[in-house]
PDB file of C-alpha atoms in Angstrom:
ATOM      1  CA  GLY A   1      27.433  27.984 -11.386  1.00  0.00           C
ATOM      2  CA  THR A   2      24.969  29.260  -8.849  1.00  0.00           C
ATOM      3  CA  ALA A   3      22.621  26.871  -7.117  1.00  0.00           C
ATOM      4  CA  VAL A   4      18.992  27.493  -7.896  1.00  0.00           C
ATOM      5  CA  ASN A   5      16.687  27.237  -4.920  1.00  0.00           C
ATOM      6  CA  ARG A   6      13.821  25.098  -6.102  1.00  0.00           C
ATOM      7  CA  VAL A   7      10.649  25.419  -4.154  1.00  0.00           C
ATOM      8  CA  ASN A   8       9.478  22.010  -3.056  1.00  0.00           C
ATOM      9  CA  PRO A   9       5.820  21.453  -3.821  1.00  0.00           C
ATOM     10  CA  PRO A  10       3.622  20.785  -0.799  1.00  0.00           C
ATOM     11  CA  ILE A  11       1.794  17.536  -0.242  1.00  0.00           C
ATOM     12  CA  LYS A  12      -1.775  18.461  -1.101  1.00  0.00           C
ATOM     13  CA  PHE A  13      -4.455  15.812  -0.859  1.00  0.00           C
ATOM     14  CA  LYS A  14      -8.043  15.125   0.143  1.00  0.00           C
ATOM     15  CA  ILE A  15      -9.544  12.051   1.839  1.00  0.00           C
ATOM     16  CA  LEU A  16     -13.140  11.282   0.866  1.00  0.00           C
ATOM     17  CA  PRO A  17     -15.443  10.242   2.360  1.00  0.00           C
ATOM     18  CA  ASN A  18     -14.266  11.043   5.849  1.00  0.00           C
ATOM     19  CA  PRO A  19     -15.697   9.625   8.071  1.00  0.00           C
ATOM     20  CA  SER A  20     -16.101   6.458   6.001  1.00  0.00           C
ATOM     21  CA  THR A  21     -17.305   2.894   6.562  1.00  0.00           C
ATOM     22  CA  ASP A  22     -15.305   0.486   4.386  1.00  0.00           C
ATOM     23  CA  TYR A  23     -13.404   2.384   1.756  1.00  0.00           C
ATOM     24  CA  ALA A  24     -11.916   5.844   1.688  1.00  0.00           C
ATOM     25  CA  HIS A  25     -10.165   7.436  -1.250  1.00  0.00           C
ATOM     26  CA  PHE A  26      -7.392   9.964  -1.236  1.00  0.00           C
ATOM     27  CA  TYR A  27      -6.595  12.179  -4.170  1.00  0.00           C
ATOM     28  CA  PHE A  28      -3.403  14.125  -4.745  1.00  0.00           C
ATOM     29  CA  ASP A  29      -3.604  17.605  -6.175  1.00  0.00           C
ATOM     30  CA  PRO A  30      -1.698  17.902  -9.495  1.00  0.00           C
ATOM     31  CA  THR A  31       0.562  20.510  -7.876  1.00  0.00           C
ATOM     32  CA  SER A  32       1.529  18.067  -5.130  1.00  0.00           C
ATOM     33  CA  ALA A  33       4.944  16.508  -4.560  1.00  0.00           C
ATOM     34  CA  ASN A  34       5.972  13.326  -6.431  1.00  0.00           C
ATOM     35  CA  ASN A  35       6.922   9.976  -4.918  1.00  0.00           C
ATOM     36  CA  VAL A  36       5.100  10.485  -1.648  1.00  0.00           C
ATOM     37  CA  LYS A  37       5.130   7.614   0.816  1.00  0.00           C
ATOM     38  CA  GLY A  38       1.908   6.963   2.695  1.00  0.00           C
ATOM     39  CA  GLU A  39       1.503   5.128   5.975  1.00  0.00           C
ATOM     40  CA  LEU A  40      -1.755   4.170   7.644  1.00  0.00           C
ATOM     41  CA  TYR A  41      -1.693   3.942  11.442  1.00  0.00           C
ATOM     42  CA  ASP A  42      -4.338   2.962  13.956  1.00  0.00           C
ATOM     43  CA  ALA A  43      -5.165   5.000  17.062  1.00  0.00           C
ATOM     44  CA  GLU A  44      -2.396   3.262  19.036  1.00  0.00           C
ATOM     45  CA  GLY A  45       0.170   4.274  16.447  1.00  0.00           C
ATOM     46  CA  LYS A  46       0.573   0.789  14.974  1.00  0.00           C
ATOM     47  CA  LEU A  47       1.543   0.792  11.293  1.00  0.00           C
ATOM     48  CA  LEU A  48      -1.162  -1.029   9.337  1.00  0.00           C
ATOM     49  CA  ARG A  49      -0.259  -0.417   5.728  1.00  0.00           C
ATOM     50  CA  THR A  50       2.335   1.320   3.581  1.00  0.00           C
ATOM     51  CA  TYR A  51       1.700   3.005   0.237  1.00  0.00           C
ATOM     52  CA  PRO A  52       5.003   3.615  -1.570  1.00  0.00           C
ATOM     53  CA  TYR A  53       5.607   5.973  -4.512  1.00  0.00           C
ATOM     54  CA  LEU A  54       2.302   7.830  -4.531  1.00  0.00           C
ATOM     55  CA  GLN A  55       1.954  10.282  -7.419  1.00  0.00           C
ATOM     56  CA  PRO A  56      -0.085  13.480  -8.007  1.00  0.00           C
ATOM     57  CA  SER A  57      -3.354  13.479  -9.976  1.00  0.00           C
ATOM     58  CA  ILE A  58      -4.147   9.909  -8.964  1.00  0.00           C
ATOM     59  CA  THR A  59      -6.833   8.625  -6.619  1.00  0.00           C
ATOM     60  CA  TYR A  60      -5.822   5.865  -4.223  1.00  0.00           C
ATOM     61  CA  THR A  61      -8.109   3.660  -2.162  1.00  0.00           C
ATOM     62  CA  ILE A  62      -7.751   2.841   1.525  1.00  0.00           C
ATOM     63  CA  ASP A  63      -9.446  -0.434   2.405  1.00  0.00           C
ATOM     64  CA  LEU A  64     -10.713  -0.161   5.970  1.00  0.00           C
ATOM     65  CA  SER A  65     -13.122  -3.090   5.732  1.00  0.00           C
ATOM     66  CA  GLU A  66     -10.941  -5.427   7.815  1.00  0.00           C
ATOM     67  CA  TYR A  67     -10.308  -2.879  10.571  1.00  0.00           C
ATOM     68  CA  PRO A  68     -12.559  -1.960  13.504  1.00  0.00           C
ATOM     69  CA  ALA A  69     -14.365   1.351  13.742  1.00  0.00           C
ATOM     70  CA  GLY A  70     -12.205   4.097  15.188  1.00  0.00           C
ATOM     71  CA  THR A  71      -9.704   6.785  14.340  1.00  0.00           C
ATOM     72  CA  TYR A  72      -6.833   6.206  11.935  1.00  0.00           C
ATOM     73  CA  MET A  73      -3.995   8.407  10.765  1.00  0.00           C
ATOM     74  CA  LEU A  74      -2.744   8.696   7.226  1.00  0.00           C
ATOM     75  CA  ARG A  75       0.814  10.013   7.244  1.00  0.00           C
ATOM     76  CA  LEU A  76       2.237  11.224   3.957  1.00  0.00           C
ATOM     77  CA  GLN A  77       5.888  11.937   3.528  1.00  0.00           C
ATOM     78  CA  SER A  78       7.853  13.410   0.638  1.00  0.00           C
ATOM     79  CA  ALA A  79      11.615  13.970   0.520  1.00  0.00           C
ATOM     80  CA  ASN A  80      11.474  16.853   2.984  1.00  0.00           C
ATOM     81  CA  GLN A  81       7.903  17.233   4.189  1.00  0.00           C
ATOM     82  CA  SER A  82       5.370  15.238   6.052  1.00  0.00           C
ATOM     83  CA  THR A  83       1.702  15.698   6.789  1.00  0.00           C
ATOM     84  CA  VAL A  84      -0.796  13.702   8.828  1.00  0.00           C
ATOM     85  CA  GLN A  85      -4.534  13.555   8.351  1.00  0.00           C
ATOM     86  CA  LYS A  86      -7.075  11.886  10.591  1.00  0.00           C
ATOM     87  CA  LEU A  87      -9.430   9.340   9.051  1.00  0.00           C
ATOM     88  CA  VAL A  88     -12.462   8.130  10.994  1.00  0.00           C
ATOM     89  CA  LYS A  89     -14.072   4.765  10.349  1.00  0.00           C
ATOM     90  CA  LEU A  90     -17.692   4.327  11.405  1.00  0.00           C
ATOM     91  CA  ASN A  91     -19.661   1.178  12.026  1.00  0.00           C
ATOM     92  CA  LYS A  92     -22.014   0.377   9.178  1.00  0.00           C
TER      93      LYS A  92
END
């Protein structure tokens, strides 16, 4: 048989609100990849939190309340793609 080249869906998501104070939410587009792994890093590149097996069409919450104001990175990785988005936390 011939191998079918399947197009891998992109990782499509939004972080809202951004900048945020305590909680930010990220939402995956229904056309996004399945089983995406998320990692939250601080500005120094230290891994703060891991979000395994993220799925499309679901909203996930990032709890920033215990972290200082500053810039964070949310890195999302599927089987063969990865994307990074900046998330800014403000003082209340």
